[in-house]
Short mmCIF file of N, CA and C in Angstrom, two decimals:
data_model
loop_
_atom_site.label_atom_id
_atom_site.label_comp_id
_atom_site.label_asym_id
_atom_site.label_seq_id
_atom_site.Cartn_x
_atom_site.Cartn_y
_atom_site.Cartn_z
N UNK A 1 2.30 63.76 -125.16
CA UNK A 1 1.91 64.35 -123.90
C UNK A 1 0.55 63.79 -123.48
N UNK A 2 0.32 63.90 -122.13
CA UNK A 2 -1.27 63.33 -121.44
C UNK A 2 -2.26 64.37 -122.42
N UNK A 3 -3.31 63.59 -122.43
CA UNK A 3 -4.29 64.27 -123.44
C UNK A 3 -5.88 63.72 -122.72
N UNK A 4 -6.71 64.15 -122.68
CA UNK A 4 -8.10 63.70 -122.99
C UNK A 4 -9.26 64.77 -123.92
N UNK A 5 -10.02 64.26 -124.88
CA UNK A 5 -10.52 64.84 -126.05
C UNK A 5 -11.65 64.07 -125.87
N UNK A 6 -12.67 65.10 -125.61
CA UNK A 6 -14.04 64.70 -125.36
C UNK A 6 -14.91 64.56 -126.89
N UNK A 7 -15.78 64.04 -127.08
CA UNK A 7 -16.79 64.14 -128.43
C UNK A 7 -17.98 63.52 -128.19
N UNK A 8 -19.18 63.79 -129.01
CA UNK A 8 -20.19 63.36 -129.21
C UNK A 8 -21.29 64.19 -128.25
N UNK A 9 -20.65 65.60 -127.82
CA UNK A 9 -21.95 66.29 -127.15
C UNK A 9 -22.69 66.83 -128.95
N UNK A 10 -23.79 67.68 -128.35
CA UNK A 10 -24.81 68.02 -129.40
C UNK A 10 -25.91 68.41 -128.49
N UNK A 11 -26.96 68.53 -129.95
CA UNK A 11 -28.48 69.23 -129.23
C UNK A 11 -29.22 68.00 -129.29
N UNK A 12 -29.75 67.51 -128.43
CA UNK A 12 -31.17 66.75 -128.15
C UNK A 12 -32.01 66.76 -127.64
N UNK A 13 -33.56 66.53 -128.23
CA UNK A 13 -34.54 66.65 -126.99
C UNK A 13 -34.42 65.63 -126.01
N UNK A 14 -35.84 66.37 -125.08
CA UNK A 14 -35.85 65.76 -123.76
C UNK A 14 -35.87 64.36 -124.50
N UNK A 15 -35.73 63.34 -123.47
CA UNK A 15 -36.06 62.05 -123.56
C UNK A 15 -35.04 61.14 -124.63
N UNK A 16 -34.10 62.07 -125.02
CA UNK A 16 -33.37 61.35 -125.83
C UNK A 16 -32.06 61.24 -125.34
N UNK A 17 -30.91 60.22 -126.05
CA UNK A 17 -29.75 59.73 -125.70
C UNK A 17 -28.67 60.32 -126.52
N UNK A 18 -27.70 60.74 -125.65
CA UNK A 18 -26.13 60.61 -126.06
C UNK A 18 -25.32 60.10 -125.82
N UNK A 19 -24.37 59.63 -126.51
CA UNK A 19 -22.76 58.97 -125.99
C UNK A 19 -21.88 59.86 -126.16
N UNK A 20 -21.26 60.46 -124.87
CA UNK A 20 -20.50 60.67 -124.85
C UNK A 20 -18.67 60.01 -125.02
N UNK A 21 -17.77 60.32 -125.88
CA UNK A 21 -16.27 59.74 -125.76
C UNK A 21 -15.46 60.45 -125.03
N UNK A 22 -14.62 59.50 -124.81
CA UNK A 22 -13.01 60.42 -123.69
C UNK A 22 -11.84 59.34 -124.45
N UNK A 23 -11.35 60.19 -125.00
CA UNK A 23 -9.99 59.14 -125.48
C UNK A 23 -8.97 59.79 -125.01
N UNK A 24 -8.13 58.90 -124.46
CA UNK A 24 -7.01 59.29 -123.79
C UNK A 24 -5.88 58.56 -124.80
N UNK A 25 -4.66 60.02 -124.14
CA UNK A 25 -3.49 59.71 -125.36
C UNK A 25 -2.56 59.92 -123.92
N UNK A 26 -1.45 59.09 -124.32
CA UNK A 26 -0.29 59.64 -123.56
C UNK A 26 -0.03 58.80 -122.45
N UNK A 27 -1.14 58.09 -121.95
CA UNK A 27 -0.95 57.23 -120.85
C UNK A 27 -1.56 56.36 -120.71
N UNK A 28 -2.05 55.21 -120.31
CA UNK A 28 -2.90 54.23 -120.33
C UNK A 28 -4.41 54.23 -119.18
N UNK A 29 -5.15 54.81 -120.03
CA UNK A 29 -6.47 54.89 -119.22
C UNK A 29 -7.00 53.76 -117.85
N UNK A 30 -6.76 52.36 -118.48
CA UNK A 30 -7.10 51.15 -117.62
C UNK A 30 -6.17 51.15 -116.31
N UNK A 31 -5.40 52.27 -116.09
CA UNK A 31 -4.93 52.08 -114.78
C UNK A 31 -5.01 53.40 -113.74
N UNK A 32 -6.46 53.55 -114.42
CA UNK A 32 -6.76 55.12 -113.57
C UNK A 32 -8.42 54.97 -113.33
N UNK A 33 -8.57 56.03 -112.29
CA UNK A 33 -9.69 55.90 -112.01
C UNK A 33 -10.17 57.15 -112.92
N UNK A 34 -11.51 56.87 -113.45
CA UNK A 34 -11.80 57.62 -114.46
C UNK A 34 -12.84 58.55 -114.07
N UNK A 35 -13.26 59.41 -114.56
CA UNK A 35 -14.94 59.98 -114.57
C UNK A 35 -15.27 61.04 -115.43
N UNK A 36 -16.53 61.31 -115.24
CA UNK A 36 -17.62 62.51 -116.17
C UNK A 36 -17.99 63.64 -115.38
N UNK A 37 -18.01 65.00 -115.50
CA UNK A 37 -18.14 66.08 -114.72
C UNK A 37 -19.50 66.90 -115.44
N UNK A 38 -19.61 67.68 -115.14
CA UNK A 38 -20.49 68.16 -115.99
C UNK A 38 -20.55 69.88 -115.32
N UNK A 39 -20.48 71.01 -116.07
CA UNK A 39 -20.97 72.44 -115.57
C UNK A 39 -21.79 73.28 -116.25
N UNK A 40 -22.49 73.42 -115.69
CA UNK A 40 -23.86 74.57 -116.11
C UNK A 40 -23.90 75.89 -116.14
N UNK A 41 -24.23 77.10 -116.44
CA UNK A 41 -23.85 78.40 -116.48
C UNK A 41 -24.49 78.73 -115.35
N UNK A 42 -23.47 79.19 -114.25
CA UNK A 42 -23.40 80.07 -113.38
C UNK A 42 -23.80 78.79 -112.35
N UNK A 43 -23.25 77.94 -112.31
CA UNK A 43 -23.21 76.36 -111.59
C UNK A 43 -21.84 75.93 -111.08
N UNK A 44 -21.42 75.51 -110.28
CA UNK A 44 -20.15 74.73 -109.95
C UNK A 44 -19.74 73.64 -110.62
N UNK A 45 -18.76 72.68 -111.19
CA UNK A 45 -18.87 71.79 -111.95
C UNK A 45 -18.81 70.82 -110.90
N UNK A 46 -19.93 69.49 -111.24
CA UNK A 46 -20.37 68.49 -110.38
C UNK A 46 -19.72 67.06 -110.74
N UNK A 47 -19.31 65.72 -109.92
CA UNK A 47 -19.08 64.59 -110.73
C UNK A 47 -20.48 64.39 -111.01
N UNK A 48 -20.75 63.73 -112.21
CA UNK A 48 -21.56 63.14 -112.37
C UNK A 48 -21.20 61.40 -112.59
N UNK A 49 -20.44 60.69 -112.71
CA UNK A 49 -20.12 59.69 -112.73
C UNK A 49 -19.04 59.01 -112.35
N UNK A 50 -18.36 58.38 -111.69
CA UNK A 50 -16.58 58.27 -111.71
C UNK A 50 -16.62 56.38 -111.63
N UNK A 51 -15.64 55.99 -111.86
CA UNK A 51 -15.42 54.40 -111.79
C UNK A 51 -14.23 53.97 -111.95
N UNK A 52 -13.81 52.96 -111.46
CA UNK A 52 -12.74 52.16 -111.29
C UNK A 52 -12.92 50.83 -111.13
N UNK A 53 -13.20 49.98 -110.36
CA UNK A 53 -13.64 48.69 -110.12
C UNK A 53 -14.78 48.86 -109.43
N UNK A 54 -15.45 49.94 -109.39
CA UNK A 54 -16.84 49.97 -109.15
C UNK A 54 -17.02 51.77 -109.87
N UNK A 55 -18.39 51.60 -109.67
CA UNK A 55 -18.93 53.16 -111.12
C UNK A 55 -19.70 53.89 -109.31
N UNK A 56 -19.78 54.87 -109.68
CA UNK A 56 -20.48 56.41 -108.28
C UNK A 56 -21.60 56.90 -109.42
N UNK A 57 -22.60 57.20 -108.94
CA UNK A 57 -23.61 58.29 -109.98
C UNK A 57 -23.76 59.04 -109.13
N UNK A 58 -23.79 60.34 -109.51
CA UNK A 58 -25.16 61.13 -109.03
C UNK A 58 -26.23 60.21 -108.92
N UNK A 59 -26.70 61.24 -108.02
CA UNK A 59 -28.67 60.74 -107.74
C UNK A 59 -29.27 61.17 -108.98
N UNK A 60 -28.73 62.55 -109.27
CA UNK A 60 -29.73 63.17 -110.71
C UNK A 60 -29.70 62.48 -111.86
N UNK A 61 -28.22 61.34 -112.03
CA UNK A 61 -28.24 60.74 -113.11
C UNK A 61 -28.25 59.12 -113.24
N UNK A 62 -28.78 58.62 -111.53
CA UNK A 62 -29.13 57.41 -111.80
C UNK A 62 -30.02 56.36 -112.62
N UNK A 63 -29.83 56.00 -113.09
CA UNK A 63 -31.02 54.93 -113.83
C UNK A 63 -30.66 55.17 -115.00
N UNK A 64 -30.13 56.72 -115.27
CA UNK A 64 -30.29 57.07 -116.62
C UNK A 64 -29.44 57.22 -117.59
N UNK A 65 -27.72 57.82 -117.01
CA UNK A 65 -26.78 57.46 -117.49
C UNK A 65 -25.57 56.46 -117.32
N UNK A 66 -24.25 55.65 -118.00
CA UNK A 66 -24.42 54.72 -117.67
C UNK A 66 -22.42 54.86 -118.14
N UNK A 67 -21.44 54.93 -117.42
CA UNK A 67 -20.11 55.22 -117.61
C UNK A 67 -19.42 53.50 -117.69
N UNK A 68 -18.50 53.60 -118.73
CA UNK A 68 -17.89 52.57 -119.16
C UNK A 68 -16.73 52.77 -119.92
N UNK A 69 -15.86 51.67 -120.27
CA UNK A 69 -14.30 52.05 -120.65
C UNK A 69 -13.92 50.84 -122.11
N UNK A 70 -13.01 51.06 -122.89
CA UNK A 70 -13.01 50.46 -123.90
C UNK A 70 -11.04 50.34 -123.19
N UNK A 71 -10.96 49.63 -122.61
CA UNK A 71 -9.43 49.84 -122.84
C UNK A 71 -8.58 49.27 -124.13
N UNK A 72 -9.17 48.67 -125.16
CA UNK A 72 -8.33 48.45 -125.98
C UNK A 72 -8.58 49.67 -126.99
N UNK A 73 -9.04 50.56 -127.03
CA UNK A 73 -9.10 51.95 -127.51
C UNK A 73 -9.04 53.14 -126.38
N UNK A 74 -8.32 52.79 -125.64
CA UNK A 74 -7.87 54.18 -124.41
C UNK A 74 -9.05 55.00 -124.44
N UNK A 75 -10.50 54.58 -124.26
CA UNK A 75 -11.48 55.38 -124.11
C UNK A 75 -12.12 55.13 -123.17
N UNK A 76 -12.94 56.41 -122.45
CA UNK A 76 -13.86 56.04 -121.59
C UNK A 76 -15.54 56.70 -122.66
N UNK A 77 -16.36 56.19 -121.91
CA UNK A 77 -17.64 56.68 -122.57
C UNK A 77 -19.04 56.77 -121.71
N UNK A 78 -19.61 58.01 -121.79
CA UNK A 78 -20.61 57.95 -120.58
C UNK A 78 -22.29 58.29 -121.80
N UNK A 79 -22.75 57.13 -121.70
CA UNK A 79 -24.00 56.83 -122.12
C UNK A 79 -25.48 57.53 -121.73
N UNK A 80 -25.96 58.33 -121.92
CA UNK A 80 -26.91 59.31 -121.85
C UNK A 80 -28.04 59.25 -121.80
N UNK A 81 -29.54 58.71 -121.32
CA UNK A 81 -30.48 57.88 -121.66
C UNK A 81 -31.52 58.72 -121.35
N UNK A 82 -32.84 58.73 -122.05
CA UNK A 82 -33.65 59.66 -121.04
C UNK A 82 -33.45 60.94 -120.79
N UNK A 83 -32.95 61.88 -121.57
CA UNK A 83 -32.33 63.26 -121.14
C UNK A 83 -32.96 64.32 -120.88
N UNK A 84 -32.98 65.37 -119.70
CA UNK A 84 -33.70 66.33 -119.08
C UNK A 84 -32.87 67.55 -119.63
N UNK A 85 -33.87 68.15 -119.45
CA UNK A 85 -33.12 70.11 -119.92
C UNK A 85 -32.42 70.23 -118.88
N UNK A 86 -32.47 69.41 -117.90
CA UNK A 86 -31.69 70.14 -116.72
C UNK A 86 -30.03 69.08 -116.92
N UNK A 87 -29.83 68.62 -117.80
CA UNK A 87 -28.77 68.02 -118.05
C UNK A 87 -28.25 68.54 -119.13
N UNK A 88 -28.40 69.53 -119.49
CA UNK A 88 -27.98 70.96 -120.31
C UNK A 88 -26.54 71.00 -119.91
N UNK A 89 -25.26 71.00 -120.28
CA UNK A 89 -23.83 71.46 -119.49
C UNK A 89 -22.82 71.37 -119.95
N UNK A 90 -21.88 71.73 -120.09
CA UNK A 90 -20.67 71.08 -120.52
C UNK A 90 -20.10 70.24 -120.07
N UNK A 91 -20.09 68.70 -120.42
CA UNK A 91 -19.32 67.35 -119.75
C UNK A 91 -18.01 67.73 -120.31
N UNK A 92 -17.12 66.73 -118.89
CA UNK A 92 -15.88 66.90 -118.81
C UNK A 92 -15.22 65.71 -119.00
N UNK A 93 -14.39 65.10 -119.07
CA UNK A 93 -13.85 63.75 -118.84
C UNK A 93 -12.85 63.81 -118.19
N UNK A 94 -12.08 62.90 -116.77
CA UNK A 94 -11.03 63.51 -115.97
C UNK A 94 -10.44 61.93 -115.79
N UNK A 95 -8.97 61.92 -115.34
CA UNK A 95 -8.37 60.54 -114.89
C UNK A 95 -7.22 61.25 -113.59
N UNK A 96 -7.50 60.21 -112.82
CA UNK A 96 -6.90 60.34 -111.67
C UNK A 96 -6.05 58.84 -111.32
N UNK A 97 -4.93 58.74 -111.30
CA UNK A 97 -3.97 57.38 -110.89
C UNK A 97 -4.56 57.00 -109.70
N UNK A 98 -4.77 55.61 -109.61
CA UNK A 98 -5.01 54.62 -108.43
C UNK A 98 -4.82 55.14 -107.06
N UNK A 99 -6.05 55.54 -106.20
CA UNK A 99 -5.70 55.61 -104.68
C UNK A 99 -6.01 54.26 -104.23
N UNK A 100 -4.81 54.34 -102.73
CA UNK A 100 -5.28 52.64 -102.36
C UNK A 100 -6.24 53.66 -101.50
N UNK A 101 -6.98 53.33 -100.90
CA UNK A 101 -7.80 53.79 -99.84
C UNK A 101 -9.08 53.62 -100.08
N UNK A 102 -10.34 53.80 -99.51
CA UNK A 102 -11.50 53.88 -98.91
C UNK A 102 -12.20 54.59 -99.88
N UNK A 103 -13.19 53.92 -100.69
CA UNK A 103 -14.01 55.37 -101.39
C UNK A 103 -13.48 56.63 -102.80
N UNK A 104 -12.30 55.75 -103.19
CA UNK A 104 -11.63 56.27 -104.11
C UNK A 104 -12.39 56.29 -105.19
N UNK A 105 -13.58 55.84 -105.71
CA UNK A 105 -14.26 56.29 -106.91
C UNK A 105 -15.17 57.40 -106.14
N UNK A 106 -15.63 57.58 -105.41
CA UNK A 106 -16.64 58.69 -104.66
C UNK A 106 -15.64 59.96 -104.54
N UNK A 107 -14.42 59.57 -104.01
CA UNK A 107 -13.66 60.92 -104.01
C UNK A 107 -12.99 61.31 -105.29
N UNK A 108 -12.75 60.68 -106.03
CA UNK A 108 -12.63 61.04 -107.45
C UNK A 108 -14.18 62.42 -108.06
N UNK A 109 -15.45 61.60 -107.55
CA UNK A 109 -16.41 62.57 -108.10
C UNK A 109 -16.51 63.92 -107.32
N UNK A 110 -16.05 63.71 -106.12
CA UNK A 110 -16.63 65.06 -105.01
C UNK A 110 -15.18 65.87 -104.90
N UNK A 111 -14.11 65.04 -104.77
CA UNK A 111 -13.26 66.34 -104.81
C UNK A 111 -11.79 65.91 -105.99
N UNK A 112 -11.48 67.50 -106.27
CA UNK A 112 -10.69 67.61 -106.21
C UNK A 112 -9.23 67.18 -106.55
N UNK A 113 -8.43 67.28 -107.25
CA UNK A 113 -6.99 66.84 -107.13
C UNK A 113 -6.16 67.64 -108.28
N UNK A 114 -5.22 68.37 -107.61
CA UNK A 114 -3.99 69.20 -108.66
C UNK A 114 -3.71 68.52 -109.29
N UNK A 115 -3.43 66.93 -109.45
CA UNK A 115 -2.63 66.87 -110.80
C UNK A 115 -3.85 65.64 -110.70
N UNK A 116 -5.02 65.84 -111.37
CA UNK A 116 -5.51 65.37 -112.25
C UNK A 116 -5.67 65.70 -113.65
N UNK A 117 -6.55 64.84 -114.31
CA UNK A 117 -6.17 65.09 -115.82
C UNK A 117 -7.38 65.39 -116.54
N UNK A 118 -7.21 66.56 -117.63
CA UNK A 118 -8.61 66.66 -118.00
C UNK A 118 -8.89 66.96 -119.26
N UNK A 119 -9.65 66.82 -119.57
CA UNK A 119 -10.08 67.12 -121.23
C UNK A 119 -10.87 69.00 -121.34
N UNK A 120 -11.01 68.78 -122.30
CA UNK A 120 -11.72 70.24 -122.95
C UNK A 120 -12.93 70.73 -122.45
N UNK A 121 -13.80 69.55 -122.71
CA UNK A 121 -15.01 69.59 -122.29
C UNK A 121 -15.89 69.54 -124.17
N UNK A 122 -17.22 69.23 -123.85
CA UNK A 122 -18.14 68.88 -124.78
C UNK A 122 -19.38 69.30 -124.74
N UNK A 123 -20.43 69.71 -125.25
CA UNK A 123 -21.76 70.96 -124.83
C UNK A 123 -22.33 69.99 -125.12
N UNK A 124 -23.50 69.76 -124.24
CA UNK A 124 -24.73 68.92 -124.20
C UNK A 124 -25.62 69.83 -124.17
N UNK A 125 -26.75 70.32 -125.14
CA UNK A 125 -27.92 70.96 -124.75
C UNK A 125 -28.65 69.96 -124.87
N UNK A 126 -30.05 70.23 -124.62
CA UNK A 126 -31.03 68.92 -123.85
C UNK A 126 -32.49 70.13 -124.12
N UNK A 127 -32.85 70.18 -125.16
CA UNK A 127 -34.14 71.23 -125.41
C UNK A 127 -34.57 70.85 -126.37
N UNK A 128 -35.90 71.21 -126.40
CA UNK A 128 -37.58 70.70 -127.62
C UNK A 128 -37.69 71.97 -128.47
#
């Protein structure tokens, strides 16, 4: 069955790095548009990253984190650099099949879609 299984959240201080994993089972990752979500307590859950033949950041996580794909291990992985308490959240990992259209990695992060695909989620705290 479709699967995604997040790993490698944890506790770190400020200023430090995580890698996050997304391994996907069940279907072949390299033909989807992928991304990283992230939700905070008593927060909406936000994209924070999405990519396909081009990568979307947040503003909050430009410069600093950094989304990429292993397709010969059905993984995606979002790289963590520099880390703020305010990047405290539970990351998500999600895949969405190929839109032809306009802006399909941006709308992957901002909205939405019933039959997308998603993982568990993974706790990032980010505190000294």
């Amino acid at each position: 069955q479709v699967q995604l299984v997040e790993s490698g959240g944890g506790l770190v201080q400020p200023g430090g790095s995580l890698r996050l994993s997304c391994a996907a089972s069940g279907f072949t990752l390299d033909s989807y548009v992928i991304g990283w979500f992230r939700q905070a307590p008593g927060k909406e859950r936000e994209g924070v990253s999405c990519s396909s033949d081009r990568a979307y950041y947040a503003d909050s996580v430009k410069g600093r984190f950094t989304i990429s794909r292993d397709n010969a291990k059905n993984t995606v992985y979002l790289q963590m650099d520099s880390l703020k308490p305010e990047d405290t959240a539970v990351y998500y990992c999600a895949a969405r099949g190929k839109e032809a259209r306009l802006f399909a990695v941006q709308r992957m992060c901002l909205v939405r879609r019933q039959d997308d695909y998603w993982g568990q989620g993974t706790q990032v705290t980010v505190s000294s």
